[in-house]
XYZ file of C-alpha atoms in Angstrom:
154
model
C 33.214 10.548 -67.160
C 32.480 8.080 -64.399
C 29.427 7.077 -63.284
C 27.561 6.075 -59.974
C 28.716 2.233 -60.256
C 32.388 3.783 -60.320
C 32.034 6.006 -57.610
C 30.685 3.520 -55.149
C 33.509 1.476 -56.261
C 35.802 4.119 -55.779
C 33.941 4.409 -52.071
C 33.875 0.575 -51.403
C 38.133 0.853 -52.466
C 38.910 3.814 -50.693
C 37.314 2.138 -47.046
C 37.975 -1.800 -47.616
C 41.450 -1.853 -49.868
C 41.812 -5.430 -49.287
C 38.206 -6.540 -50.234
C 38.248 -9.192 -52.880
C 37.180 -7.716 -56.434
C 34.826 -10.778 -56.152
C 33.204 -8.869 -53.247
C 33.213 -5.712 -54.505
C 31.618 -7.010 -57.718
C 29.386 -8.726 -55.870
C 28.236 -5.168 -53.926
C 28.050 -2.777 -57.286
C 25.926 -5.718 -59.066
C 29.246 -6.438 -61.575
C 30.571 -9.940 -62.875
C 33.924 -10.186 -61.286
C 35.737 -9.521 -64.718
C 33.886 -6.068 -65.609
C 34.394 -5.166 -62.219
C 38.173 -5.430 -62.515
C 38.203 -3.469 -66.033
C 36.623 -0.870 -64.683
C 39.430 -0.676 -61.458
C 41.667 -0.824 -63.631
C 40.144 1.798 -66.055
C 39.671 3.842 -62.894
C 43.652 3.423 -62.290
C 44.525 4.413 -65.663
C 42.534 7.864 -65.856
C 44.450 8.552 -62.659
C 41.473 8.120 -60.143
C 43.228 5.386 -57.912
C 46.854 6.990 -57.273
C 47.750 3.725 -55.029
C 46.335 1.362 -52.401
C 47.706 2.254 -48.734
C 48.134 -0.090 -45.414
C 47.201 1.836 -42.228
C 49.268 1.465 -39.643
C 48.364 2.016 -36.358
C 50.226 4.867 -34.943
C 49.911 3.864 -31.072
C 51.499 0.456 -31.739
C 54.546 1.888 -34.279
C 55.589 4.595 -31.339
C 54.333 7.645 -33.215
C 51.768 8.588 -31.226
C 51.817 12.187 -30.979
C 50.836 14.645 -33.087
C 52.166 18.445 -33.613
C 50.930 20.811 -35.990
C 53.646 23.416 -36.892
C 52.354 26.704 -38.841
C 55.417 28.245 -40.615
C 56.159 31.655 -41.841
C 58.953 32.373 -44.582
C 60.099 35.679 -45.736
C 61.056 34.014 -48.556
C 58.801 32.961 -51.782
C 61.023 31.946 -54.758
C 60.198 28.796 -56.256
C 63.720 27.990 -55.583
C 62.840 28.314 -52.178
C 59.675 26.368 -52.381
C 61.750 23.375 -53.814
C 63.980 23.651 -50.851
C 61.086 23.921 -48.945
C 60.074 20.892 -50.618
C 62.441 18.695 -50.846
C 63.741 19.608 -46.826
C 59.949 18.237 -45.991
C 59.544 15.394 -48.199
C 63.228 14.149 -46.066
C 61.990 14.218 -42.661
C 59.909 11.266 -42.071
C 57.667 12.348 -39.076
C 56.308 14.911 -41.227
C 53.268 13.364 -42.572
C 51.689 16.373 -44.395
C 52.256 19.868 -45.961
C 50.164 22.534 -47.295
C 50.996 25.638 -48.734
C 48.291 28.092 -47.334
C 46.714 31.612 -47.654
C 46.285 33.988 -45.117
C 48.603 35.152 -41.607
C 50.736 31.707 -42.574
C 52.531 30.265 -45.427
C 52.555 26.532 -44.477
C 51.480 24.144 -42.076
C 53.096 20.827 -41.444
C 51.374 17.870 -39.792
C 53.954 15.771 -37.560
C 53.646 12.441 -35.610
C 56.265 12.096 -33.220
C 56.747 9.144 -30.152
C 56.334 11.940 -27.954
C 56.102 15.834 -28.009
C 59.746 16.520 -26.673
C 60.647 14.671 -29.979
C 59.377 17.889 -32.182
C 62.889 19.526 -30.995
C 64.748 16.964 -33.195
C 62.441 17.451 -36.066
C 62.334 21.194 -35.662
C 66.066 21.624 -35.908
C 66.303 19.239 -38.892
C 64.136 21.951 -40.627
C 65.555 25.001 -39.571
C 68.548 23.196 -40.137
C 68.240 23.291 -43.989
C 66.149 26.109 -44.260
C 65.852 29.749 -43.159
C 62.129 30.352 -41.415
C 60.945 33.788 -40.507
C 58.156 32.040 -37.427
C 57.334 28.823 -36.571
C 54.227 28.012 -34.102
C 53.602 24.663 -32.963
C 50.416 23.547 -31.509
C 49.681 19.574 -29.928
C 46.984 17.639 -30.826
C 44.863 16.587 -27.704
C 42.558 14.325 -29.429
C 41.875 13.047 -32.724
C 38.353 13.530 -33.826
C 38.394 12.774 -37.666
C 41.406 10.819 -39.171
C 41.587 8.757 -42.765
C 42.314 9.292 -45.977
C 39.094 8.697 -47.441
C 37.393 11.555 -49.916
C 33.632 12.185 -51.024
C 33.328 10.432 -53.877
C 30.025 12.136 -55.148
C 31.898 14.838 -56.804
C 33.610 12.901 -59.508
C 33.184 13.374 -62.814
């Protein structure tokens, strides 16, 4: 069980990964030393799965962003692990779910610029056999992080 000092230590960690512990300490009413038992506690029980850098996406030429929705006729988990492993190699694919409903995936992709899904899109059809692929652009970005509610933690 954690408890409401963890989470908001979980929250202050999640949106300032390079505070000092001295700071964060400071913020959750800790000394600096039980503060960094109970990261580290936290990292152990599998809470804190790493610390990321952000990169800015404009600056590092991968501005763009394609969502691909994919249909298979195929739904062996040999094929998932194909699936897998064919997604996990292509680097402008930044995320993929496995979904319910009229699709069976959808893949988030950053790209320099939208002509560039054509490379990625033949890399994956390259590997794999797809029964439909629909791709739609992202205009704008209203929401973006990897931060999580915190409040449901037990």
């Amino acid at each position: 069980m954690i408890d409401e000092r963890d989470r908001k230590i979980l929250e202050l960690l999640q949106r300032h990964p390079d505070h000092q512990i001295a700071l964060i300490a400071e913020r959750v009413n800790l000394s600096v030393s039980a503060c960094s038992r109970r990261i580290q506690k936290l990292e152990e029980r599998g809470y804190i799965m790493g610390r990321f850098v952000v990169l800015d996406r404009d600056r590092v030429g991968v501005p763009t962003t394609v969502f691909a929705l994919v249909k298979t006729a195929h739904h062996s988990d040999e094929w998932i692990e194909q699936f897998r492993r064919a997604v996990s190699d292509i680097p402008e694919i930044v995320e993929a779910h496995r979904l319910t409903g009229h699709y069976d995936y959808i893949l988030k992709i950053v790209l320099p610029r939208v002509e560039h899904y054509d490379v990625v899109y033949r890399r994956l059809v390259k590997r794999l056999e797809l029964f439909d692929v629909s791709a739609s652009i992202s205009m704008e970005t209203l929401k973006d992080g990897l931060a999580v509610p915190v409040e449901y933690a037990s």
